[in-house]
């Protein structure tokens, strides 16, 4: 008997090249958080359980050199991702069209979502205290599993319908933007700090 595995979903795990950059990004994120009143107002209006610059700032690389350096490294990782997936981009290129800070405290979570209008999305982790939320990925075929049997408890991750990761500072995870994911609720008061991003294809 032969089992053939097809149509896998891929998550790329890389790390920032210098630990000092993680420290610089940590400081830069708190500097931005401290000065972004519009962002805090948006979080309060929308019930965001923490702080995000998602709706208020679209120019982080111009605000601190650490963010510009981050984008330089992310560009290389996005290129690796495209190569690993055999994407033929022709004369087009990948461009980081959004980059934003997320800070979640106790109970902070981000429910399941995809990232529309992008091809690669992901997160760079800056502070992940013990007890802060894991990231959970969902099998993209789950909407078609109306009669799929449950899995055995010891099913390997490659067969599972959900996958979980607990990143460490400096980790960068990237996936295709259609892959649904969520951040589970944090059980610690210590802030979980990350920087998320989207890449699109531009000519
Ligand atoms: Fe996300």
PDB file of C-alpha atoms and ligand atoms in Angstrom:
ATOM      1  CA  UNK A   1       0.000   0.000   0.000  1.00  0.00           C
ATOM      2  CA  UNK A   2       1.163   3.520  -0.738  1.00  0.00           C
ATOM      3  CA  UNK A   3      -0.169   6.668   0.893  1.00  0.00           C
ATOM      4  CA  UNK A   4       0.390   9.782  -1.201  1.00  0.00           C
ATOM      5  CA  UNK A   5       0.454  13.137   0.605  1.00  0.00           C
ATOM      6  CA  UNK A   6      -0.586  16.093  -1.568  1.00  0.00           C
ATOM      7  CA  UNK A   7      -1.536  19.756  -1.153  1.00  0.00           C
ATOM      8  CA  UNK A   8       0.274  20.412   2.094  1.00  0.00           C
ATOM      9  CA  UNK A   9       0.148  23.826   3.821  1.00  0.00           C
ATOM     10  CA  UNK A  10       3.545  25.295   4.614  1.00  0.00           C
ATOM     11  CA  UNK A  11       4.683  27.476   7.494  1.00  0.00           C
ATOM     12  CA  UNK A  12       8.198  28.858   7.270  1.00  0.00           C
ATOM     13  CA  UNK A  13      10.158  29.288  10.499  1.00  0.00           C
ATOM     14  CA  UNK A  14      13.221  31.532  10.461  1.00  0.00           C
ATOM     15  CA  UNK A  15      14.985  33.736  13.012  1.00  0.00           C
ATOM     16  CA  UNK A  16      16.228  37.304  13.028  1.00  0.00           C
ATOM     17  CA  UNK A  17      19.956  37.363  12.436  1.00  0.00           C
ATOM     18  CA  UNK A  18      20.971  39.409  15.511  1.00  0.00           C
ATOM     19  CA  UNK A  19      19.627  39.249  19.061  1.00  0.00           C
ATOM     20  CA  UNK A  20      20.354  42.993  19.421  1.00  0.00           C
ATOM     21  CA  UNK A  21      17.682  43.629  16.795  1.00  0.00           C
ATOM     22  CA  UNK A  22      15.094  41.938  19.019  1.00  0.00           C
ATOM     23  CA  UNK A  23      16.074  44.309  21.844  1.00  0.00           C
ATOM     24  CA  UNK A  24      15.958  47.327  19.526  1.00  0.00           C
ATOM     25  CA  UNK A  25      12.542  46.291  18.222  1.00  0.00           C
ATOM     26  CA  UNK A  26      11.320  45.793  21.782  1.00  0.00           C
ATOM     27  CA  UNK A  27      12.290  49.359  22.680  1.00  0.00           C
ATOM     28  CA  UNK A  28      10.921  50.747  19.408  1.00  0.00           C
ATOM     29  CA  UNK A  29       7.553  49.028  19.894  1.00  0.00           C
ATOM     30  CA  UNK A  30       7.113  50.526  23.365  1.00  0.00           C
ATOM     31  CA  UNK A  31       8.194  53.942  22.073  1.00  0.00           C
ATOM     32  CA  UNK A  32       5.500  53.763  19.383  1.00  0.00           C
ATOM     33  CA  UNK A  33       2.895  52.468  21.832  1.00  0.00           C
ATOM     34  CA  UNK A  34       3.630  55.342  24.178  1.00  0.00           C
ATOM     35  CA  UNK A  35       3.023  57.990  21.520  1.00  0.00           C
ATOM     36  CA  UNK A  36       0.169  56.521  19.490  1.00  0.00           C
ATOM     37  CA  UNK A  37      -2.989  58.038  20.975  1.00  0.00           C
ATOM     38  CA  UNK A  38      -4.979  57.360  17.788  1.00  0.00           C
ATOM     39  CA  UNK A  39      -4.026  53.697  18.060  1.00  0.00           C
ATOM     40  CA  UNK A  40      -5.118  53.505  21.697  1.00  0.00           C
ATOM     41  CA  UNK A  41      -8.399  55.215  20.816  1.00  0.00           C
ATOM     42  CA  UNK A  42      -9.018  52.704  18.021  1.00  0.00           C
ATOM     43  CA  UNK A  43      -8.269  49.753  20.337  1.00  0.00           C
ATOM     44  CA  UNK A  44     -10.728  51.096  22.880  1.00  0.00           C
ATOM     45  CA  UNK A  45     -13.454  51.685  20.277  1.00  0.00           C
ATOM     46  CA  UNK A  46     -13.011  48.270  18.700  1.00  0.00           C
ATOM     47  CA  UNK A  47     -12.521  46.328  21.929  1.00  0.00           C
ATOM     48  CA  UNK A  48      -9.020  45.201  20.980  1.00  0.00           C
ATOM     49  CA  UNK A  49      -7.634  43.500  24.106  1.00  0.00           C
ATOM     50  CA  UNK A  50      -4.318  45.337  24.199  1.00  0.00           C
ATOM     51  CA  UNK A  51      -2.596  47.697  21.780  1.00  0.00           C
ATOM     52  CA  UNK A  52      -2.088  47.493  18.032  1.00  0.00           C
ATOM     53  CA  UNK A  53      -0.797  50.035  15.544  1.00  0.00           C
ATOM     54  CA  UNK A  54      -2.712  48.224  12.772  1.00  0.00           C
ATOM     55  CA  UNK A  55      -5.314  50.945  12.186  1.00  0.00           C
ATOM     56  CA  UNK A  56      -3.303  54.028  13.100  1.00  0.00           C
ATOM     57  CA  UNK A  57       0.242  53.818  11.659  1.00  0.00           C
ATOM     58  CA  UNK A  58       1.435  52.659   8.241  1.00  0.00           C
ATOM     59  CA  UNK A  59       5.000  53.969   8.336  1.00  0.00           C
ATOM     60  CA  UNK A  60       6.845  52.114  11.113  1.00  0.00           C
ATOM     61  CA  UNK A  61      10.056  51.695   9.016  1.00  0.00           C
ATOM     62  CA  UNK A  62      10.282  55.503   8.810  1.00  0.00           C
ATOM     63  CA  UNK A  63       9.749  55.906  12.553  1.00  0.00           C
ATOM     64  CA  UNK A  64      12.642  53.778  13.869  1.00  0.00           C
ATOM     65  CA  UNK A  65      15.680  52.174  12.181  1.00  0.00           C
ATOM     66  CA  UNK A  66      14.926  48.843  13.854  1.00  0.00           C
ATOM     67  CA  UNK A  67      11.702  48.506  11.851  1.00  0.00           C
ATOM     68  CA  UNK A  68      13.550  49.307   8.615  1.00  0.00           C
ATOM     69  CA  UNK A  69      16.132  46.616   9.431  1.00  0.00           C
ATOM     70  CA  UNK A  70      13.317  44.197  10.208  1.00  0.00           C
ATOM     71  CA  UNK A  71      11.772  44.763   6.765  1.00  0.00           C
ATOM     72  CA  UNK A  72      15.169  44.147   5.127  1.00  0.00           C
ATOM     73  CA  UNK A  73      15.368  40.758   6.829  1.00  0.00           C
ATOM     74  CA  UNK A  74      11.694  39.956   6.159  1.00  0.00           C
ATOM     75  CA  UNK A  75      12.200  40.719   2.459  1.00  0.00           C
ATOM     76  CA  UNK A  76      14.878  38.008   2.327  1.00  0.00           C
ATOM     77  CA  UNK A  77      12.664  35.546   4.209  1.00  0.00           C
ATOM     78  CA  UNK A  78       9.724  36.279   1.874  1.00  0.00           C
ATOM     79  CA  UNK A  79      11.988  35.618  -1.107  1.00  0.00           C
ATOM     80  CA  UNK A  80      13.007  32.277   0.438  1.00  0.00           C
ATOM     81  CA  UNK A  81       9.353  31.438   0.995  1.00  0.00           C
ATOM     82  CA  UNK A  82       8.473  32.150  -2.643  1.00  0.00           C
ATOM     83  CA  UNK A  83      11.409  30.042  -3.836  1.00  0.00           C
ATOM     84  CA  UNK A  84      10.427  27.157  -1.558  1.00  0.00           C
ATOM     85  CA  UNK A  85       6.866  27.253  -2.946  1.00  0.00           C
ATOM     86  CA  UNK A  86       8.066  27.409  -6.589  1.00  0.00           C
ATOM     87  CA  UNK A  87       6.195  30.656  -7.226  1.00  0.00           C
ATOM     88  CA  UNK A  88       6.753  32.099 -10.686  1.00  0.00           C
ATOM     89  CA  UNK A  89       6.436  35.834 -10.146  1.00  0.00           C
ATOM     90  CA  UNK A  90       7.682  36.797 -13.599  1.00  0.00           C
ATOM     91  CA  UNK A  91       8.768  40.436 -13.545  1.00  0.00           C
ATOM     92  CA  UNK A  92       6.740  41.139 -10.378  1.00  0.00           C
ATOM     93  CA  UNK A  93       8.182  41.185  -6.874  1.00  0.00           C
ATOM     94  CA  UNK A  94       7.060  40.719  -3.294  1.00  0.00           C
ATOM     95  CA  UNK A  95       6.500  43.904  -1.317  1.00  0.00           C
ATOM     96  CA  UNK A  96       5.867  44.368   2.402  1.00  0.00           C
ATOM     97  CA  UNK A  97       2.750  46.509   2.238  1.00  0.00           C
ATOM     98  CA  UNK A  98       1.877  46.492   5.921  1.00  0.00           C
ATOM     99  CA  UNK A  99       3.702  46.056   9.201  1.00  0.00           C
ATOM    100  CA  UNK A 100       2.123  46.552  12.598  1.00  0.00           C
ATOM    101  CA  UNK A 101       2.689  46.057  16.319  1.00  0.00           C
ATOM    102  CA  UNK A 102       0.545  43.816  18.542  1.00  0.00           C
ATOM    103  CA  UNK A 103       0.700  43.935  22.346  1.00  0.00           C
ATOM    104  CA  UNK A 104      -1.570  41.547  24.253  1.00  0.00           C
ATOM    105  CA  UNK A 105      -1.937  41.364  28.034  1.00  0.00           C
ATOM    106  CA  UNK A 106      -3.756  38.886  30.277  1.00  0.00           C
ATOM    107  CA  UNK A 107      -6.792  37.443  28.472  1.00  0.00           C
ATOM    108  CA  UNK A 108      -5.632  39.076  25.252  1.00  0.00           C
ATOM    109  CA  UNK A 109      -6.329  37.005  22.166  1.00  0.00           C
ATOM    110  CA  UNK A 110      -7.004  37.371  18.451  1.00  0.00           C
ATOM    111  CA  UNK A 111      -9.797  35.199  17.059  1.00  0.00           C
ATOM    112  CA  UNK A 112      -9.510  33.184  13.832  1.00  0.00           C
ATOM    113  CA  UNK A 113      -8.832  35.208  10.693  1.00  0.00           C
ATOM    114  CA  UNK A 114      -7.085  35.330   7.332  1.00  0.00           C
ATOM    115  CA  UNK A 115      -5.241  38.301   5.811  1.00  0.00           C
ATOM    116  CA  UNK A 116      -7.085  39.428   2.638  1.00  0.00           C
ATOM    117  CA  UNK A 117      -5.367  41.134  -0.317  1.00  0.00           C
ATOM    118  CA  UNK A 118      -1.968  39.606   0.501  1.00  0.00           C
ATOM    119  CA  UNK A 119       0.021  36.539  -0.536  1.00  0.00           C
ATOM    120  CA  UNK A 120       2.331  36.024   2.454  1.00  0.00           C
ATOM    121  CA  UNK A 121       1.530  36.974   6.034  1.00  0.00           C
ATOM    122  CA  UNK A 122       3.341  36.319   9.252  1.00  0.00           C
ATOM    123  CA  UNK A 123       4.663  37.505  12.552  1.00  0.00           C
ATOM    124  CA  UNK A 124       7.986  38.326  14.153  1.00  0.00           C
ATOM    125  CA  UNK A 125       7.986  37.579  17.880  1.00  0.00           C
ATOM    126  CA  UNK A 126       9.590  40.059  20.274  1.00  0.00           C
ATOM    127  CA  UNK A 127       8.364  39.026  23.744  1.00  0.00           C
ATOM    128  CA  UNK A 128       6.583  35.759  24.471  1.00  0.00           C
ATOM    129  CA  UNK A 129       6.343  35.352  28.268  1.00  0.00           C
ATOM    130  CA  UNK A 130       5.463  31.988  29.739  1.00  0.00           C
ATOM    131  CA  UNK A 131       1.659  31.599  29.693  1.00  0.00           C
ATOM    132  CA  UNK A 132       1.090  34.003  26.824  1.00  0.00           C
ATOM    133  CA  UNK A 133      -1.031  32.815  23.940  1.00  0.00           C
ATOM    134  CA  UNK A 134       0.104  30.220  21.431  1.00  0.00           C
ATOM    135  CA  UNK A 135      -0.641  30.633  17.742  1.00  0.00           C
ATOM    136  CA  UNK A 136      -3.076  28.105  16.288  1.00  0.00           C
ATOM    137  CA  UNK A 137      -3.291  27.246  12.586  1.00  0.00           C
ATOM    138  CA  UNK A 138      -6.347  25.613  11.025  1.00  0.00           C
ATOM    139  CA  UNK A 139      -6.519  23.060   8.194  1.00  0.00           C
ATOM    140  CA  UNK A 140      -7.868  25.115   5.253  1.00  0.00           C
ATOM    141  CA  UNK A 141     -10.061  22.167   4.181  1.00  0.00           C
ATOM    142  CA  UNK A 142     -12.001  22.172   7.448  1.00  0.00           C
ATOM    143  CA  UNK A 143     -15.082  23.817   5.900  1.00  0.00           C
ATOM    144  CA  UNK A 144     -15.437  20.728   3.671  1.00  0.00           C
ATOM    145  CA  UNK A 145     -15.231  18.198   6.522  1.00  0.00           C
ATOM    146  CA  UNK A 146     -18.960  17.880   7.160  1.00  0.00           C
ATOM    147  CA  UNK A 147     -18.681  14.130   7.746  1.00  0.00           C
ATOM    148  CA  UNK A 148     -14.993  13.619   8.482  1.00  0.00           C
ATOM    149  CA  UNK A 149     -14.443  11.257  11.439  1.00  0.00           C
ATOM    150  CA  UNK A 150     -12.582  12.519  14.500  1.00  0.00           C
ATOM    151  CA  UNK A 151      -8.897  11.676  14.740  1.00  0.00           C
ATOM    152  CA  UNK A 152      -7.171   9.363  17.175  1.00  0.00           C
ATOM    153  CA  UNK A 153      -5.507  11.062  20.113  1.00  0.00           C
ATOM    154  CA  UNK A 154      -2.048  10.040  18.945  1.00  0.00           C
ATOM    155  CA  UNK A 155      -2.506  11.287  15.364  1.00  0.00           C
ATOM    156  CA  UNK A 156       0.707  12.992  14.217  1.00  0.00           C
ATOM    157  CA  UNK A 157       0.721  16.734  13.568  1.00  0.00           C
ATOM    158  CA  UNK A 158       0.816  16.213   9.796  1.00  0.00           C
ATOM    159  CA  UNK A 159      -2.617  14.569  10.034  1.00  0.00           C
ATOM    160  CA  UNK A 160      -4.090  16.982  12.600  1.00  0.00           C
ATOM    161  CA  UNK A 161      -6.687  19.636  11.794  1.00  0.00           C
ATOM    162  CA  UNK A 162      -5.069  22.226  14.038  1.00  0.00           C
ATOM    163  CA  UNK A 163      -1.434  22.985  14.703  1.00  0.00           C
ATOM    164  CA  UNK A 164      -0.029  25.048  17.559  1.00  0.00           C
ATOM    165  CA  UNK A 165       3.244  26.867  18.072  1.00  0.00           C
ATOM    166  CA  UNK A 166       4.790  28.647  21.031  1.00  0.00           C
ATOM    167  CA  UNK A 167       7.367  30.960  19.435  1.00  0.00           C
ATOM    168  CA  UNK A 168      10.407  32.431  21.128  1.00  0.00           C
ATOM    169  CA  UNK A 169      11.739  35.997  20.755  1.00  0.00           C
ATOM    170  CA  UNK A 170      13.456  36.436  17.400  1.00  0.00           C
ATOM    171  CA  UNK A 171      11.337  33.802  15.649  1.00  0.00           C
ATOM    172  CA  UNK A 172       9.672  34.754  12.364  1.00  0.00           C
ATOM    173  CA  UNK A 173       6.770  32.627  11.123  1.00  0.00           C
ATOM    174  CA  UNK A 174       5.413  33.086   7.583  1.00  0.00           C
ATOM    175  CA  UNK A 175       2.523  31.399   5.805  1.00  0.00           C
ATOM    176  CA  UNK A 176       0.249  31.964   2.827  1.00  0.00           C
ATOM    177  CA  UNK A 177      -2.248  34.684   3.688  1.00  0.00           C
ATOM    178  CA  UNK A 178      -5.293  32.440   3.156  1.00  0.00           C
ATOM    179  CA  UNK A 179      -4.258  30.155   6.028  1.00  0.00           C
ATOM    180  CA  UNK A 180      -6.632  30.785   8.906  1.00  0.00           C
ATOM    181  CA  UNK A 181      -4.998  31.309  12.302  1.00  0.00           C
ATOM    182  CA  UNK A 182      -5.673  32.706  15.747  1.00  0.00           C
ATOM    183  CA  UNK A 183      -3.833  33.727  18.901  1.00  0.00           C
ATOM    184  CA  UNK A 184      -5.135  31.941  21.989  1.00  0.00           C
ATOM    185  CA  UNK A 185      -5.871  33.863  25.175  1.00  0.00           C
ATOM    186  CA  UNK A 186      -2.902  34.867  27.287  1.00  0.00           C
ATOM    187  CA  UNK A 187      -2.820  33.690  30.898  1.00  0.00           C
ATOM    188  CA  UNK A 188      -0.150  36.066  32.093  1.00  0.00           C
ATOM    189  CA  UNK A 189      -0.100  39.763  32.881  1.00  0.00           C
ATOM    190  CA  UNK A 190       3.257  40.114  31.160  1.00  0.00           C
ATOM    191  CA  UNK A 191       2.783  41.572  27.683  1.00  0.00           C
ATOM    192  CA  UNK A 192       3.109  39.404  24.595  1.00  0.00           C
ATOM    193  CA  UNK A 193       4.702  41.554  21.919  1.00  0.00           C
ATOM    194  CA  UNK A 194       4.849  40.794  18.229  1.00  0.00           C
ATOM    195  CA  UNK A 195       5.090  42.517  14.856  1.00  0.00           C
ATOM    196  CA  UNK A 196       2.890  41.223  12.048  1.00  0.00           C
ATOM    197  CA  UNK A 197       3.203  41.858   8.325  1.00  0.00           C
ATOM    198  CA  UNK A 198       1.667  41.287   4.908  1.00  0.00           C
ATOM    199  CA  UNK A 199       3.374  40.852   1.539  1.00  0.00           C
ATOM    200  CA  UNK A 200       1.662  41.419  -1.770  1.00  0.00           C
ATOM    201  CA  UNK A 201       2.836  40.959  -5.362  1.00  0.00           C
ATOM    202  CA  UNK A 202       3.596  44.214  -7.183  1.00  0.00           C
ATOM    203  CA  UNK A 203       4.870  44.987 -10.672  1.00  0.00           C
TER     204      UNK A 203
HETATM  205 FE1  LIG B   1      -3.034  37.256  11.664  1.00  0.00          FE
END
